[in-house]
PDB file of C-alpha atoms in Angstrom:
ATOM      1  CA  GLY Q   1       0.000   0.000   0.000  1.00  0.00           C
ATOM      2  CA  SER Q   2       2.954   2.392  -0.225  1.00  0.00           C
ATOM      3  CA  LEU Q   3       3.033   4.951  -3.070  1.00  0.00           C
ATOM      4  CA  TRP Q   4       6.234   5.735  -4.983  1.00  0.00           C
ATOM      5  CA  ALA Q   5       6.948   8.329  -7.687  1.00  0.00           C
ATOM      6  CA  MET Q   6       9.628   9.313 -10.191  1.00  0.00           C
ATOM      7  CA  GLY Q   7      10.106  11.551 -13.231  1.00  0.00           C
ATOM      8  CA  ASP Q   8       9.276  15.166 -14.001  1.00  0.00           C
ATOM      9  CA  ASN Q   9       8.175  17.180 -10.980  1.00  0.00           C
ATOM     10  CA  GLU Q  10       7.967  20.723 -12.349  1.00  0.00           C
ATOM     11  CA  TYR Q  11       4.402  21.094 -11.052  1.00  0.00           C
ATOM     12  CA  GLY Q  12       4.808  19.035  -7.871  1.00  0.00           C
ATOM     13  CA  GLN Q  13       3.052  16.053  -9.440  1.00  0.00           C
ATOM     14  CA  LEU Q  14       5.279  13.543  -7.641  1.00  0.00           C
ATOM     15  CA  GLY Q  15       3.903  14.754  -4.309  1.00  0.00           C
ATOM     16  CA  ASP Q  16       7.183  14.488  -2.411  1.00  0.00           C
ATOM     17  CA  GLY Q  17       7.094  18.104  -1.187  1.00  0.00           C
ATOM     18  CA  THR Q  18       9.661  19.316  -3.730  1.00  0.00           C
ATOM     19  CA  TRP Q  19       9.793  20.488  -7.343  1.00  0.00           C
ATOM     20  CA  THR Q  20      12.812  18.253  -8.046  1.00  0.00           C
ATOM     21  CA  ARG Q  21      12.934  15.730 -10.919  1.00  0.00           C
ATOM     22  CA  ARG Q  22      13.542  12.181  -9.706  1.00  0.00           C
ATOM     23  CA  SER Q  23      15.337   9.503 -11.727  1.00  0.00           C
ATOM     24  CA  THR Q  24      14.802   6.907  -9.004  1.00  0.00           C
ATOM     25  CA  PRO Q  25      11.585   6.170  -7.089  1.00  0.00           C
ATOM     26  CA  VAL Q  26      10.861   8.266  -4.002  1.00  0.00           C
ATOM     27  CA  GLN Q  27       8.268   7.215  -1.434  1.00  0.00           C
ATOM     28  CA  VAL Q  28       5.318   9.605  -1.219  1.00  0.00           C
ATOM     29  CA  VAL Q  29       2.913   7.726   1.072  1.00  0.00           C
ATOM     30  CA  ALA Q  30       3.929   4.936   3.459  1.00  0.00           C
ATOM     31  CA  THR Q  31       0.707   2.886   3.639  1.00  0.00           C
ATOM     32  CA  GLY Q  32      -2.927   2.629   2.688  1.00  0.00           C
ATOM     33  CA  VAL Q  33      -2.924   3.478  -1.027  1.00  0.00           C
ATOM     34  CA  ALA Q  34      -5.336   1.413  -3.139  1.00  0.00           C
ATOM     35  CA  SER Q  35      -4.910   2.951  -6.622  1.00  0.00           C
ATOM     36  CA  VAL Q  36      -3.248   5.832  -8.473  1.00  0.00           C
ATOM     37  CA  SER Q  37      -3.705   7.740 -11.741  1.00  0.00           C
ATOM     38  CA  ALA Q  38      -1.184  10.055 -13.416  1.00  0.00           C
ATOM     39  CA  GLY Q  39      -2.470  12.863 -15.639  1.00  0.00           C
ATOM     40  CA  GLY Q  40      -0.741  15.434 -17.791  1.00  0.00           C
ATOM     41  CA  TYR Q  41       0.995  17.221 -14.907  1.00  0.00           C
ATOM     42  CA  HIS Q  42      -1.069  16.097 -11.931  1.00  0.00           C
ATOM     43  CA  THR Q  43      -1.577  12.914  -9.922  1.00  0.00           C
ATOM     44  CA  LEU Q  44      -4.440  11.510  -7.873  1.00  0.00           C
ATOM     45  CA  PHE Q  45      -4.685   8.458  -5.676  1.00  0.00           C
ATOM     46  CA  VAL Q  46      -7.365   6.650  -3.700  1.00  0.00           C
ATOM     47  CA  LYS Q  47      -6.588   5.331  -0.231  1.00  0.00           C
ATOM     48  CA  THR Q  48      -8.096   2.129   1.147  1.00  0.00           C
ATOM     49  CA  ASP Q  49     -10.483   4.227   3.285  1.00  0.00           C
ATOM     50  CA  GLY Q  50     -12.004   5.729   0.094  1.00  0.00           C
ATOM     51  CA  SER Q  51     -10.376   9.145   0.472  1.00  0.00           C
ATOM     52  CA  LEU Q  52      -9.134  10.840  -2.714  1.00  0.00           C
ATOM     53  CA  TRP Q  53      -5.838  12.738  -2.688  1.00  0.00           C
ATOM     54  CA  ALA Q  54      -4.335  15.029  -5.334  1.00  0.00           C
ATOM     55  CA  MET Q  55      -1.070  16.800  -6.153  1.00  0.00           C
ATOM     56  CA  GLY Q  56       0.594  18.712  -8.979  1.00  0.00           C
ATOM     57  CA  ASP Q  57      -0.702  21.160 -11.596  1.00  0.00           C
ATOM     58  CA  ASN Q  58      -3.997  22.747 -10.626  1.00  0.00           C
ATOM     59  CA  SER Q  59      -4.221  25.588 -13.146  1.00  0.00           C
ATOM     60  CA  TYR Q  60      -7.651  24.351 -14.337  1.00  0.00           C
ATOM     61  CA  GLY Q  61      -8.874  23.176 -10.937  1.00  0.00           C
ATOM     62  CA  GLN Q  62      -8.153  19.566 -11.904  1.00  0.00           C
ATOM     63  CA  LEU Q  63      -7.098  18.652  -8.364  1.00  0.00           C
ATOM     64  CA  GLY Q  64     -10.585  19.433  -7.095  1.00  0.00           C
ATOM     65  CA  ASP Q  65      -9.541  21.256  -3.926  1.00  0.00           C
ATOM     66  CA  GLY Q  66     -11.481  24.418  -4.815  1.00  0.00           C
ATOM     67  CA  THR Q  67      -8.356  26.377  -5.773  1.00  0.00           C
ATOM     68  CA  THR Q  68      -5.984  26.742  -8.704  1.00  0.00           C
ATOM     69  CA  THR Q  69      -2.916  26.397  -6.461  1.00  0.00           C
ATOM     70  CA  TYR Q  70      -0.246  23.883  -7.451  1.00  0.00           C
ATOM     71  CA  ARG Q  71       0.367  21.259  -4.752  1.00  0.00           C
ATOM     72  CA  SER Q  72       3.725  19.535  -4.141  1.00  0.00           C
ATOM     73  CA  THR Q  73       2.294  17.379  -1.347  1.00  0.00           C
ATOM     74  CA  PRO Q  74      -0.946  15.377  -1.419  1.00  0.00           C
ATOM     75  CA  VAL Q  75      -4.137  17.194  -0.435  1.00  0.00           C
ATOM     76  CA  GLN Q  76      -7.379  15.364   0.335  1.00  0.00           C
ATOM     77  CA  VAL Q  77     -10.160  16.345  -2.088  1.00  0.00           C
ATOM     78  CA  ALA Q  78     -13.001  13.833  -1.604  1.00  0.00           C
ATOM     79  CA  THR Q  79     -14.279  10.855   0.382  1.00  0.00           C
ATOM     80  CA  GLY Q  80     -16.244   7.764  -0.582  1.00  0.00           C
ATOM     81  CA  VAL Q  81     -14.264   7.300  -3.801  1.00  0.00           C
ATOM     82  CA  ALA Q  82     -13.995   3.952  -5.594  1.00  0.00           C
ATOM     83  CA  SER Q  83     -11.707   4.915  -8.507  1.00  0.00           C
ATOM     84  CA  VAL Q  84     -10.083   7.885 -10.256  1.00  0.00           C
ATOM     85  CA  SER Q  85      -8.761   8.729 -13.717  1.00  0.00           C
ATOM     86  CA  ALA Q  86      -6.580  11.754 -14.453  1.00  0.00           C
ATOM     87  CA  GLY Q  87      -6.587  13.164 -17.982  1.00  0.00           C
ATOM     88  CA  TYR Q  88      -4.375  15.854 -19.456  1.00  0.00           C
ATOM     89  CA  ARG Q  89      -5.894  18.802 -17.554  1.00  0.00           C
ATOM     90  CA  HIS Q  90      -9.005  17.169 -16.133  1.00  0.00           C
ATOM     91  CA  THR Q  91      -9.938  14.549 -13.568  1.00  0.00           C
ATOM     92  CA  LEU Q  92     -12.892  12.216 -13.159  1.00  0.00           C
ATOM     93  CA  PHE Q  93     -13.677   9.882 -10.301  1.00  0.00           C
ATOM     94  CA  VAL Q  94     -16.339   7.345  -9.427  1.00  0.00           C
ATOM     95  CA  LYS Q  95     -17.725   7.369  -5.901  1.00  0.00           C
ATOM     96  CA  THR Q  96     -18.782   4.206  -4.103  1.00  0.00           C
ATOM     97  CA  ASP Q  97     -22.445   5.083  -4.752  1.00  0.00           C
ATOM     98  CA  GLY Q  98     -21.802   4.877  -8.533  1.00  0.00           C
ATOM     99  CA  SER Q  99     -21.840   8.631  -9.164  1.00  0.00           C
ATOM    100  CA  LEU Q 100     -19.302  10.119 -11.593  1.00  0.00           C
ATOM    101  CA  TRP Q 101     -17.655  13.434 -10.739  1.00  0.00           C
ATOM    102  CA  ALA Q 102     -15.573  15.732 -12.932  1.00  0.00           C
ATOM    103  CA  ARG Q 103     -13.071  18.553 -12.354  1.00  0.00           C
ATOM    104  CA  GLY Q 104     -10.755  20.699 -14.451  1.00  0.00           C
ATOM    105  CA  ASP Q 105     -10.463  21.801 -18.072  1.00  0.00           C
ATOM    106  CA  ASN Q 106     -13.618  21.518 -20.162  1.00  0.00           C
ATOM    107  CA  GLU Q 107     -12.460  23.236 -23.366  1.00  0.00           C
ATOM    108  CA  TYR Q 108     -13.428  20.233 -25.495  1.00  0.00           C
ATOM    109  CA  GLY Q 109     -16.434  19.088 -23.448  1.00  0.00           C
ATOM    110  CA  GLN Q 110     -14.393  16.342 -21.755  1.00  0.00           C
ATOM    111  CA  LEU Q 111     -16.236  16.945 -18.476  1.00  0.00           C
ATOM    112  CA  GLY Q 112     -19.528  16.199 -20.187  1.00  0.00           C
ATOM    113  CA  VAL Q 113     -21.222  19.581 -19.822  1.00  0.00           C
ATOM    114  CA  LEU Q 114     -20.578  22.912 -21.552  1.00  0.00           C
ATOM    115  CA  SER Q 115     -19.766  25.240 -18.681  1.00  0.00           C
ATOM    116  CA  ALA Q 116     -19.949  23.328 -15.381  1.00  0.00           C
ATOM    117  CA  ARG Q 117     -16.750  22.389 -13.590  1.00  0.00           C
ATOM    118  CA  ASN Q 118     -18.455  20.045 -11.154  1.00  0.00           C
ATOM    119  CA  TRP Q 119     -21.255  17.639 -12.075  1.00  0.00           C
ATOM    120  CA  SER Q 120     -22.317  14.085 -11.399  1.00  0.00           C
ATOM    121  CA  ILE Q 121     -24.114  11.221 -13.155  1.00  0.00           C
ATOM    122  CA  GLY Q 122     -25.183   7.914 -11.613  1.00  0.00           C
ATOM    123  CA  ASN Q 123     -24.787   4.164 -12.148  1.00  0.00           C
ATOM    124  CA  VAL Q 124     -21.171   4.430 -13.327  1.00  0.00           C
ATOM    125  CA  ALA Q 125     -18.873   1.416 -12.973  1.00  0.00           C
ATOM    126  CA  SER Q 126     -15.596   2.888 -14.312  1.00  0.00           C
ATOM    127  CA  VAL Q 127     -14.110   5.909 -16.073  1.00  0.00           C
ATOM    128  CA  SER Q 128     -11.067   6.674 -18.212  1.00  0.00           C
ATOM    129  CA  ALA Q 129      -9.845  10.192 -18.966  1.00  0.00           C
ATOM    130  CA  GLY Q 130      -7.730  10.706 -22.089  1.00  0.00           C
ATOM    131  CA  TYR Q 131      -5.930  13.741 -23.428  1.00  0.00           C
ATOM    132  CA  GLN Q 132      -9.029  15.838 -24.150  1.00  0.00           C
ATOM    133  CA  HIS Q 133     -11.749  13.199 -24.056  1.00  0.00           C
ATOM    134  CA  THR Q 134     -13.393  10.944 -21.492  1.00  0.00           C
ATOM    135  CA  LEU Q 135     -15.231   7.624 -21.583  1.00  0.00           C
ATOM    136  CA  PHE Q 136     -17.140   5.792 -18.889  1.00  0.00           C
ATOM    137  CA  VAL Q 137     -18.856   2.438 -18.500  1.00  0.00           C
ATOM    138  CA  LYS Q 138     -22.205   2.300 -16.718  1.00  0.00           C
ATOM    139  CA  THR Q 139     -23.283  -0.618 -14.547  1.00  0.00           C
ATOM    140  CA  ASP Q 140     -25.489  -1.896 -17.393  1.00  0.00           C
ATOM    141  CA  GLY Q 141     -22.385  -2.292 -19.608  1.00  0.00           C
ATOM    142  CA  SER Q 142     -23.107   0.710 -21.820  1.00  0.00           C
ATOM    143  CA  LEU Q 143     -20.132   2.808 -22.944  1.00  0.00           C
ATOM    144  CA  TRP Q 144     -20.450   6.600 -23.046  1.00  0.00           C
ATOM    145  CA  ALA Q 145     -18.049   9.188 -24.508  1.00  0.00           C
ATOM    146  CA  MET Q 146     -17.529  12.958 -24.461  1.00  0.00           C
ATOM    147  CA  GLY Q 147     -14.967  15.568 -25.415  1.00  0.00           C
ATOM    148  CA  SER Q 148     -12.603  15.981 -28.351  1.00  0.00           C
ATOM    149  CA  ASN Q 149     -13.300  13.747 -31.346  1.00  0.00           C
ATOM    150  CA  ASP Q 150     -10.859  15.094 -33.976  1.00  0.00           C
ATOM    151  CA  SER Q 151      -9.433  11.597 -34.511  1.00  0.00           C
ATOM    152  CA  GLY Q 152     -12.694   9.700 -34.031  1.00  0.00           C
ATOM    153  CA  GLN Q 153     -11.633   8.687 -30.513  1.00  0.00           C
ATOM    154  CA  LEU Q 154     -15.190   8.859 -29.157  1.00  0.00           C
ATOM    155  CA  GLY Q 155     -16.270   6.022 -31.466  1.00  0.00           C
ATOM    156  CA  ASP Q 156     -19.655   7.498 -32.361  1.00  0.00           C
ATOM    157  CA  GLY Q 157     -19.051   7.376 -36.129  1.00  0.00           C
ATOM    158  CA  THR Q 158     -18.400  11.111 -36.401  1.00  0.00           C
ATOM    159  CA  TRP Q 159     -15.581  13.634 -35.954  1.00  0.00           C
ATOM    160  CA  THR Q 160     -17.871  15.880 -33.875  1.00  0.00           C
ATOM    161  CA  ARG Q 161     -16.846  17.172 -30.458  1.00  0.00           C
ATOM    162  CA  ARG Q 162     -19.364  16.158 -27.760  1.00  0.00           C
ATOM    163  CA  SER Q 163     -20.028  18.281 -24.669  1.00  0.00           C
ATOM    164  CA  THR Q 164     -22.627  15.852 -23.341  1.00  0.00           C
ATOM    165  CA  PRO Q 165     -22.136  12.085 -23.038  1.00  0.00           C
ATOM    166  CA  VAL Q 166     -23.111  10.020 -26.082  1.00  0.00           C
ATOM    167  CA  GLN Q 167     -23.608   6.248 -25.925  1.00  0.00           C
ATOM    168  CA  VAL Q 168     -21.232   4.422 -28.268  1.00  0.00           C
ATOM    169  CA  ALA Q 169     -21.436   0.719 -27.332  1.00  0.00           C
ATOM    170  CA  THR Q 170     -23.098  -1.914 -25.143  1.00  0.00           C
ATOM    171  CA  GLY Q 171     -21.801  -5.017 -23.404  1.00  0.00           C
ATOM    172  CA  VAL Q 172     -18.589  -3.294 -22.325  1.00  0.00           C
ATOM    173  CA  ALA Q 173     -16.446  -4.542 -19.428  1.00  0.00           C
ATOM    174  CA  SER Q 174     -13.674  -1.914 -19.375  1.00  0.00           C
ATOM    175  CA  VAL Q 175     -12.344   1.103 -21.288  1.00  0.00           C
ATOM    176  CA  SER Q 176      -9.035   2.944 -21.639  1.00  0.00           C
ATOM    177  CA  ALA Q 177      -8.677   6.403 -23.193  1.00  0.00           C
ATOM    178  CA  GLY Q 178      -5.311   7.346 -24.686  1.00  0.00           C
ATOM    179  CA  GLY Q 179      -4.040  10.585 -26.163  1.00  0.00           C
ATOM    180  CA  TYR Q 180      -6.091  10.533 -29.363  1.00  0.00           C
ATOM    181  CA  HIS Q 181      -7.497   7.011 -29.294  1.00  0.00           C
ATOM    182  CA  THR Q 182      -9.656   4.713 -27.165  1.00  0.00           C
ATOM    183  CA  LEU Q 183      -9.849   0.957 -26.612  1.00  0.00           C
ATOM    184  CA  PHE Q 184     -12.443  -1.101 -24.770  1.00  0.00           C
ATOM    185  CA  VAL Q 185     -13.048  -4.719 -23.823  1.00  0.00           C
ATOM    186  CA  LYS Q 186     -16.494  -6.238 -24.326  1.00  0.00           C
ATOM    187  CA  THR Q 187     -18.012  -8.728 -21.933  1.00  0.00           C
TER     188      THR Q 187
END
């Protein structure tokens, strides 16, 4: 359950309390970490107690702490969290009640609504945030997509940017959003 980090740290995204690049792993948290997600220049992790912690670039509010202050040490931003996915400048997380929450940059509609920086939708099983797009799987196995679609990464048969979620498949078990592409596994 310990968390370790290495690499670029210009924005404090390693969470070790410095802005120093690390070429070898440095321990950030000693115990209790269940999962982690690295974004463009920010990092979030979920502890075994369901608390969500964030560090790094916060220029778009992607850490979710209500500020735009960069953080070089982890700051707690939510409770009751099951999983998290950090995109380039945005973050989405699923709470234990199945609600999906979004924070950060919404220039391409990757948060799923035109102007809101904080919204939720229910019955979500998992989420994956890409560069400027997001996909999520609902508990019924349906796959939904939103955000940039310049390369067809939303999978809806168009090149149209979507600021609200559009259903693109059924019978989906998991999804992973990349920079300009998406892959998913069917049941």
